[in-house]
Each structure stands twice: as C-alpha cells, then as structure tokens.
Amino acid sequence: MRSRCFTYLVSVQFDNRMLWTILLGIPVGAMFGLSGAAQNLSIALKGKGSEFAPYFASFMVITQILSMVVPFVSAKVIEGFGYAGSFGMMLVFVALMLVFSFFMPRITLAETRQPGSVASGNRYGFRSAFGRPGSKWILLSLLAAGVFLQFQNLFTLLFTFSVTQDKLLIALLNMLYTCCSLLGLWMYRKIKIDEMRWLWIGMTLMAVGFLIVLFRDPAALILSNVMTSIGMFYFTTVWNAQQFRFIQHAGPSQQASFLIWRECTLVVTRCVLLGLTLPLKDMGGTGFALLIGVTVVCLLSIPAFQQRALREAAVGVAEGSATEPNTHAKSG
C-alpha cells in the first residue's frame, strides 16, 4: 500500500488537484489504518502490563528523533537526486519493512468458544468493545483525546512557522523540542511518582502551553511548543499504557474490537475539530480562543476520565476473581 502511494506521487498528475489529493488520501489513510491496527494488536496480545509504559516512552522518543533526522536526510537526497530519489529512498525503507514483517511473531485472534460468549458476527461490535466495567469513561477519554490530538498536530507546526521561515532555525527549533522530550524521559525515569500524577503533569503542561499561544508573541509560541513537547511525552506514555492495560484481561476478539472502535472514535473526533477550524482565518480572534478553550477543557478532563475508568475496571476484575472459586465449587 505504501509503495503504491509513492509510485502514485511520482508518476500520476491531474489538473484537478482536489481529485489528485483525494486519490492519494485514500491509500495513505488505509496504509496508516492497517499499520496502526497491526501494531496495536501486536502490543495488546503480546505485551504485559508492566511493559506498556516503557514501550510507549521509547516509542515517543524514537519518533521525535526521527522527525528531526528524516527532514535533513530527505533534503540531502532531494538536493542530489531530486524528488524521485527521495521517493526511491522511501521505497527502500518500505521494502525493509516488508522483509522485517516476515520475521515478526505470528498473532491470531482465535480463541476457545465459551458458553454464552458473543457470536462471531457481533464480536467486533460496539458492545463487545465497550462492554467492560469502566468502558464509558474510556470512551469519554477517547473523545476528549481526539479533539486535543488533532489540535496539537494541526497547530504545533503552524506555531513553528509563525516564529520563523528560516529552514535552519526551524530545524534548530525541532531539535530543541526533541531535546525537551528527552528531558521528559529523563525526569520520568528519575522521579518516582504515581503514574496518574505524570498524566496530570502532562495535561497541565499542555493546557498552559496552549493558553500561552493567545499572547501571539514569538517567544510565547516557542515556549508553548516546549511545554507541549514535554506534556505530550507524558500523555503518550501514560495514556496509551493505561488504555492497553485496560484490555489486557480481555480475550483476543474483545481486544481487537476495542482497538478498532478506539481508532474510529479518535478519527471521528479529529474530523469534528478539523471542521471547527475551517472558518478560522488566522491564529487569533474569538473563534480561535474558543477552540483553545474547548481543547483545554478536553485536556484536563482526560485524567479524571482515566482515573474513573481504571477504578471501575479494577473493581470489575476483583469481583470476577471472587466469583470464580464459587463457580468451581458448584461445578465440583
């Protein structure tokens, strides 16, 4: 799928740019959806509760480093071989990914059918995904996260380009933000506090970072990106770990159902926020301030939703464990 996208970019041209963009967006969206689903399902089925947070912390740092290195490498390749050379380099990496995929452990959704279990036609339905104790709070957390994630993805880059158009300064700023993520990792490993407190710290940093943008000063925009880089590290590490820990006791089909609906919920809320940004003319005015206000409310609600979800899930697991001995005694 990814190789077809790069081939399409190099070889196909339309006078209608909207049609060209749509035809490109369909395979790109499918590519990210399928790769994300495979990655998340592998983590859910093979990972353990204690491994989730270190994994997502490492994933976040590696992503930040790559986002800093890849533009430099791509620029050099384009300078020497043109855009076709850049796409050729991407195809090489895609080929390496395909080779690597053949050596990955095989996963399966097959599970023993239990009496009273969900029928195969409904096992990926909404009820299967959010039928566990605490699911309603997880769903609210996903809705709130989709709003702020789209805001962060959309405006962080705009904040950087609002500061300067100089390519070297932009690269240095990206390096600064990557170093901030590394600082967040160092603090996360060094300071031993409760996981939920890290989530509150991350959400608070991001909320303050978004509010600072209202000052419309270049220094404020840089400080905003610094604070949101650190806050995003804590959010990605803790929030994802808690979400995957929430489904670790579920069966394979329930985990798959949850992950499918999780991504669908995030995509829908992202689209809603994108729709709200369409009337905006610039990063200012009442509309932009209201958008920041909605985003901040969503940010600060996520830790509360997560806390309620994990509390109800823990009670549900404890009650399930307590009823198992009685069930075995009756069957005996």
Short mmCIF file of C-alpha atoms in Angstrom, two decimals:
data_model
loop_
_atom_site.label_atom_id
_atom_site.label_comp_id
_atom_site.label_asym_id
_atom_site.label_seq_id
_atom_site.Cartn_x
_atom_site.Cartn_y
_atom_site.Cartn_z
CA MET A 1 0.00 0.00 0.00
CA ARG A 2 2.75 2.45 0.93
CA SER A 3 4.82 1.67 -2.17
CA ARG A 4 1.75 2.31 -4.35
CA CYS A 5 1.34 5.72 -2.71
CA PHE A 6 4.92 6.72 -3.50
CA THR A 7 4.61 5.42 -7.07
CA TYR A 8 1.39 7.40 -7.45
CA LEU A 9 3.10 10.58 -6.22
CA VAL A 10 5.94 10.25 -8.70
CA SER A 11 4.06 9.13 -11.81
CA VAL A 12 0.47 10.43 -11.69
CA GLN A 13 -0.59 14.04 -12.26
CA PHE A 14 -4.10 15.54 -12.59
CA ASP A 15 -5.18 19.06 -13.47
CA ASN A 16 -7.83 18.73 -10.77
CA ARG A 17 -5.74 18.99 -7.59
CA MET A 18 -8.68 18.11 -5.37
CA LEU A 19 -9.17 14.78 -7.18
CA TRP A 20 -5.41 14.13 -7.03
CA THR A 21 -5.39 14.78 -3.28
CA ILE A 22 -8.42 12.54 -2.64
CA LEU A 23 -6.96 9.65 -4.65
CA LEU A 24 -3.74 9.99 -2.67
CA GLY A 25 -5.51 10.33 0.67
CA ILE A 26 -7.46 7.07 0.33
CA PRO A 27 -4.43 4.72 0.17
CA VAL A 28 -2.48 6.84 2.67
CA GLY A 29 -5.35 6.63 5.16
CA ALA A 30 -5.71 2.89 4.58
CA MET A 31 -1.96 2.48 4.99
CA PHE A 32 -1.88 4.21 8.37
CA GLY A 33 -5.04 2.44 9.49
CA LEU A 34 -3.79 -1.05 8.65
CA SER A 35 -0.27 -0.50 10.01
CA GLY A 36 -1.64 1.08 13.19
CA ALA A 37 -4.10 -1.77 13.69
CA ALA A 38 -1.39 -4.41 13.24
CA GLN A 39 0.97 -2.59 15.61
CA ASN A 40 -1.63 -2.02 18.33
CA LEU A 41 -2.97 -5.57 18.13
CA SER A 42 0.55 -6.98 18.43
CA ILE A 43 1.19 -4.82 21.51
CA ALA A 44 -2.13 -5.81 23.10
CA LEU A 45 -1.74 -9.55 22.52
CA LYS A 46 1.99 -9.90 23.21
CA GLY A 47 2.63 -7.13 25.74
CA LYS A 48 2.35 -7.27 29.53
CA GLY A 49 1.05 -4.61 31.89
CA SER A 50 4.48 -3.58 33.16
CA GLU A 51 5.88 -3.30 29.63
CA PHE A 52 3.39 -0.83 28.16
CA ALA A 53 4.71 2.40 29.73
CA PRO A 54 8.42 1.77 28.88
CA TYR A 55 7.43 0.80 25.34
CA PHE A 56 5.40 3.94 24.67
CA ALA A 57 8.07 6.12 26.31
CA SER A 58 10.71 4.67 23.97
CA PHE A 59 8.34 4.92 21.00
CA MET A 60 7.72 8.61 21.67
CA VAL A 61 11.43 9.45 21.93
CA ILE A 62 12.33 7.48 18.78
CA THR A 63 9.53 9.23 16.89
CA GLN A 64 10.82 12.63 17.98
CA ILE A 65 14.38 11.79 16.93
CA LEU A 66 13.23 10.52 13.53
CA SER A 67 11.13 13.64 12.99
CA MET A 68 14.33 15.63 13.43
CA VAL A 69 16.66 13.40 11.37
CA VAL A 70 14.42 12.48 8.41
CA PRO A 71 13.98 16.05 7.05
CA PHE A 72 17.78 16.52 6.98
CA VAL A 73 18.34 13.22 5.16
CA SER A 74 15.47 13.82 2.73
CA ALA A 75 16.74 17.32 1.93
CA LYS A 76 20.20 15.96 1.07
CA VAL A 77 18.74 13.21 -1.11
CA ILE A 78 16.48 15.67 -2.93
CA GLU A 79 19.43 18.02 -3.43
CA GLY A 80 21.49 15.26 -5.02
CA PHE A 81 18.92 13.10 -6.82
CA GLY A 82 15.71 15.14 -6.98
CA TYR A 83 12.29 14.19 -5.65
CA ALA A 84 12.40 10.85 -7.49
CA GLY A 85 15.46 9.98 -5.41
CA SER A 86 13.57 10.81 -2.22
CA PHE A 87 10.69 8.53 -3.21
CA GLY A 88 13.19 5.84 -4.17
CA MET A 89 14.70 6.05 -0.69
CA MET A 90 11.24 5.67 0.83
CA LEU A 91 10.61 2.58 -1.30
CA VAL A 92 13.84 1.06 0.03
CA PHE A 93 12.63 1.56 3.60
CA VAL A 94 9.23 0.11 2.70
CA ALA A 95 10.97 -2.98 1.28
CA LEU A 96 12.96 -3.32 4.51
CA MET A 97 9.73 -3.12 6.49
CA LEU A 98 8.20 -5.89 4.38
CA VAL A 99 11.26 -8.09 4.94
CA PHE A 100 11.10 -7.40 8.67
CA SER A 101 7.38 -8.28 8.78
CA PHE A 102 8.15 -11.85 7.67
CA PHE A 103 10.24 -12.37 10.81
CA MET A 104 7.70 -10.94 13.26
CA PRO A 105 5.89 -13.40 15.57
CA ARG A 106 2.56 -14.53 14.18
CA ILE A 107 -0.53 -13.42 16.07
CA THR A 108 -4.02 -14.87 15.89
CA LEU A 109 -7.46 -13.87 17.11
CA ALA A 110 -8.52 -17.50 17.50
CA GLU A 111 -9.86 -18.29 20.95
CA THR A 112 -11.82 -21.08 22.59
CA ARG A 113 -15.56 -20.54 22.28
CA GLN A 114 -17.11 -20.34 25.74
CA PRO A 115 -20.81 -20.90 26.56
CA GLY A 116 -22.64 -17.57 26.42
CA SER A 117 -19.82 -15.85 24.54
CA VAL A 118 -20.52 -13.24 21.89
CA ALA A 119 -21.46 -14.62 18.48
CA SER A 120 -18.84 -14.32 15.78
CA GLY A 121 -20.97 -11.86 13.82
CA ASN A 122 -21.13 -9.44 16.77
CA ARG A 123 -17.74 -9.94 18.38
CA TYR A 124 -16.32 -6.78 16.76
CA GLY A 125 -19.39 -4.69 17.56
CA PHE A 126 -19.57 -1.63 19.78
CA ARG A 127 -20.92 -3.62 22.75
CA SER A 128 -18.00 -6.02 22.57
CA ALA A 129 -15.55 -3.11 22.57
CA PHE A 130 -17.12 -1.11 25.39
CA GLY A 131 -18.96 -3.72 27.41
CA ARG A 132 -16.45 -3.95 30.26
CA PRO A 133 -16.59 -2.08 33.60
CA GLY A 134 -15.18 1.42 33.15
CA SER A 135 -15.71 1.46 29.38
CA LYS A 136 -17.95 4.53 29.38
CA TRP A 137 -15.15 6.57 30.97
CA ILE A 138 -12.63 5.19 28.48
CA LEU A 139 -14.96 6.24 25.66
CA LEU A 140 -15.21 9.78 27.07
CA SER A 141 -11.42 9.85 27.39
CA LEU A 142 -11.08 8.86 23.73
CA LEU A 143 -13.49 11.57 22.61
CA ALA A 144 -11.57 14.21 24.56
CA ALA A 145 -8.20 12.91 23.36
CA GLY A 146 -9.24 13.03 19.70
CA VAL A 147 -10.05 16.74 20.00
CA PHE A 148 -6.78 17.78 21.60
CA LEU A 149 -4.60 15.44 19.49
CA GLN A 150 -5.89 16.99 16.28
CA PHE A 151 -5.41 20.49 17.69
CA GLN A 152 -1.86 19.63 18.70
CA ASN A 153 -1.00 18.03 15.34
CA LEU A 154 -2.54 20.86 13.35
CA PHE A 155 -1.21 23.90 15.18
CA THR A 156 2.19 22.84 16.54
CA LEU A 157 3.72 23.07 13.07
CA LEU A 158 1.89 26.33 12.40
CA PHE A 159 3.26 27.77 15.64
CA THR A 160 6.79 26.91 14.50
CA PHE A 161 6.34 28.51 11.05
CA SER A 162 4.77 31.58 12.68
CA VAL A 163 8.03 32.16 14.56
CA THR A 164 10.34 31.99 11.52
CA GLN A 165 10.52 30.89 7.89
CA ASP A 166 14.26 30.21 8.06
CA LYS A 167 14.89 26.49 7.43
CA LEU A 168 17.93 26.36 9.71
CA LEU A 169 16.08 27.98 12.61
CA ILE A 170 13.12 25.64 12.09
CA ALA A 171 15.50 22.66 12.21
CA LEU A 172 17.09 24.02 15.40
CA LEU A 173 13.67 24.52 16.98
CA ASN A 174 12.72 20.93 16.11
CA MET A 175 15.97 19.82 17.73
CA LEU A 176 15.04 21.83 20.84
CA TYR A 177 11.62 20.15 21.02
CA THR A 178 13.24 16.71 20.66
CA CYS A 179 15.64 17.54 23.49
CA CYS A 180 12.62 18.54 25.60
CA SER A 181 11.12 15.09 25.02
CA LEU A 182 14.42 13.52 26.12
CA LEU A 183 14.32 15.74 29.21
CA GLY A 184 10.81 14.46 29.89
CA LEU A 185 12.07 10.88 29.58
CA TRP A 186 14.93 11.57 32.00
CA MET A 187 12.55 13.08 34.57
CA TYR A 188 10.09 10.20 34.11
CA ARG A 189 12.81 7.67 34.90
CA LYS A 190 14.46 9.69 37.65
CA ILE A 191 11.44 10.86 39.65
CA LYS A 192 9.37 8.02 41.10
CA ILE A 193 5.81 9.24 41.47
CA ASP A 194 2.39 7.80 40.72
CA GLU A 195 1.57 7.25 37.05
CA MET A 196 -1.63 9.28 37.27
CA ARG A 197 0.32 12.24 38.59
CA TRP A 198 2.52 12.14 35.49
CA LEU A 199 -0.64 12.26 33.39
CA TRP A 200 -1.90 15.28 35.32
CA ILE A 201 1.50 16.97 34.92
CA GLY A 202 1.48 16.30 31.19
CA MET A 203 -2.06 17.58 30.70
CA THR A 204 -1.36 20.70 32.78
CA LEU A 205 1.79 21.49 30.78
CA MET A 206 -0.13 21.15 27.53
CA ALA A 207 -3.06 23.23 28.77
CA VAL A 208 -0.76 26.07 29.85
CA GLY A 209 1.18 25.73 26.60
CA PHE A 210 -1.98 26.16 24.52
CA LEU A 211 -3.15 29.15 26.58
CA ILE A 212 0.22 30.88 26.15
CA VAL A 213 -0.41 30.96 22.39
CA LEU A 214 -3.03 33.67 22.94
CA PHE A 215 -0.22 36.17 23.59
CA ARG A 216 0.79 35.88 19.88
CA ASP A 217 4.46 36.57 20.67
CA PRO A 218 7.27 34.50 19.01
CA ALA A 219 8.80 33.73 22.41
CA ALA A 220 5.38 32.60 23.66
CA LEU A 221 4.96 30.30 20.65
CA ILE A 222 8.38 28.70 21.27
CA LEU A 223 7.62 28.29 24.98
CA SER A 224 4.26 26.76 24.04
CA ASN A 225 5.91 24.13 21.85
CA VAL A 226 8.49 23.38 24.56
CA MET A 227 5.79 22.81 27.18
CA THR A 228 3.58 20.77 24.86
CA SER A 229 6.56 18.61 23.78
CA ILE A 230 7.19 17.58 27.39
CA GLY A 231 3.48 17.27 28.14
CA MET A 232 2.88 15.19 25.01
CA PHE A 233 5.60 12.77 26.09
CA TYR A 234 3.88 12.14 29.43
CA PHE A 235 0.46 11.87 27.79
CA THR A 236 1.61 9.40 25.12
CA THR A 237 3.46 7.27 27.67
CA VAL A 238 0.83 7.10 30.41
CA TRP A 239 -2.43 7.36 28.48
CA ASN A 240 -1.58 4.66 25.94
CA ALA A 241 -0.19 2.37 28.65
CA GLN A 242 -3.39 2.73 30.69
CA GLN A 243 -5.58 2.09 27.64
CA PHE A 244 -3.75 -1.12 26.77
CA ARG A 245 -3.65 -2.20 30.41
CA PHE A 246 -7.43 -1.72 30.49
CA ILE A 247 -7.94 -4.53 27.94
CA GLN A 248 -5.14 -6.89 28.96
CA HIS A 249 -7.57 -9.30 30.68
CA ALA A 250 -9.95 -9.39 27.69
CA GLY A 251 -9.95 -12.07 25.00
CA PRO A 252 -8.29 -11.53 21.60
CA SER A 253 -11.53 -10.66 19.79
CA GLN A 254 -12.53 -8.18 22.51
CA GLN A 255 -9.11 -6.56 22.34
CA ALA A 256 -9.35 -6.29 18.56
CA SER A 257 -12.86 -4.85 18.82
CA PHE A 258 -11.73 -2.26 21.36
CA LEU A 259 -8.75 -1.20 19.24
CA ILE A 260 -10.93 -0.88 16.11
CA TRP A 261 -13.51 1.30 17.84
CA ARG A 262 -10.77 3.21 19.64
CA GLU A 263 -9.27 4.33 16.33
CA CYS A 264 -12.70 5.07 14.83
CA THR A 265 -13.57 7.27 17.81
CA LEU A 266 -10.29 9.18 17.56
CA VAL A 267 -10.75 9.68 13.80
CA VAL A 268 -14.32 10.98 14.17
CA THR A 269 -13.38 13.50 16.87
CA ARG A 270 -10.35 14.60 14.84
CA CYS A 271 -12.67 15.28 11.89
CA VAL A 272 -15.01 17.26 14.14
CA LEU A 273 -12.17 19.51 15.27
CA LEU A 274 -10.96 19.95 11.68
CA GLY A 275 -14.48 21.07 10.78
CA LEU A 276 -14.38 23.64 13.57
CA THR A 277 -11.10 25.06 12.26
CA LEU A 278 -12.39 25.66 8.71
CA PRO A 279 -13.99 29.07 9.47
CA LEU A 280 -10.80 30.36 11.14
CA LYS A 281 -8.87 32.95 9.16
CA ASP A 282 -5.78 33.09 11.38
CA MET A 283 -4.49 32.15 14.82
CA GLY A 284 -6.35 34.89 16.62
CA GLY A 285 -9.79 36.23 17.37
CA THR A 286 -12.71 34.89 19.34
CA GLY A 287 -13.08 31.71 17.30
CA PHE A 288 -9.50 30.63 17.89
CA ALA A 289 -9.76 31.47 21.62
CA LEU A 290 -12.93 29.36 21.90
CA LEU A 291 -11.19 26.49 20.12
CA ILE A 292 -8.32 26.67 22.62
CA GLY A 293 -10.86 26.76 25.46
CA VAL A 294 -12.57 23.59 24.21
CA THR A 295 -9.18 21.90 23.80
CA VAL A 296 -8.07 22.84 27.32
CA VAL A 297 -11.32 21.51 28.82
CA CYS A 298 -10.79 18.22 26.94
CA LEU A 299 -7.18 18.08 28.13
CA LEU A 300 -7.99 18.49 31.80
CA SER A 301 -10.90 16.04 31.66
CA ILE A 302 -8.79 13.14 30.36
CA PRO A 303 -7.01 12.28 33.67
CA ALA A 304 -10.36 12.35 35.51
CA PHE A 305 -11.95 10.01 32.95
CA GLN A 306 -8.94 7.68 33.05
CA GLN A 307 -8.97 7.53 36.84
CA ARG A 308 -12.66 6.62 36.96
CA ALA A 309 -12.23 4.01 34.22
CA LEU A 310 -9.30 2.26 35.90
CA ARG A 311 -11.07 2.31 39.26
CA GLU A 312 -14.21 0.66 37.86
CA ALA A 313 -12.13 -1.82 35.86
CA ALA A 314 -10.19 -2.83 38.98
CA VAL A 315 -13.44 -3.40 40.88
CA GLY A 316 -14.79 -5.49 37.98
CA VAL A 317 -11.65 -7.66 37.89
CA ALA A 318 -11.79 -8.13 41.67
CA GLU A 319 -15.45 -9.15 41.56
CA GLY A 320 -14.76 -11.56 38.69
CA SER A 321 -11.90 -13.16 40.62
CA ALA A 322 -14.10 -13.50 43.70
CA THR A 323 -16.86 -15.35 41.81
CA GLU A 324 -14.52 -17.86 40.15
CA PRO A 325 -13.93 -20.02 43.29
CA ASN A 326 -17.70 -20.23 43.88
CA THR A 327 -18.25 -21.29 40.27
CA HIS A 328 -15.61 -24.02 40.52
CA ALA A 329 -17.05 -25.20 43.84
CA LYS A 330 -20.54 -25.56 42.38
CA SER A 331 -19.26 -27.38 39.31
CA GLY A 332 -17.31 -29.72 41.58
#
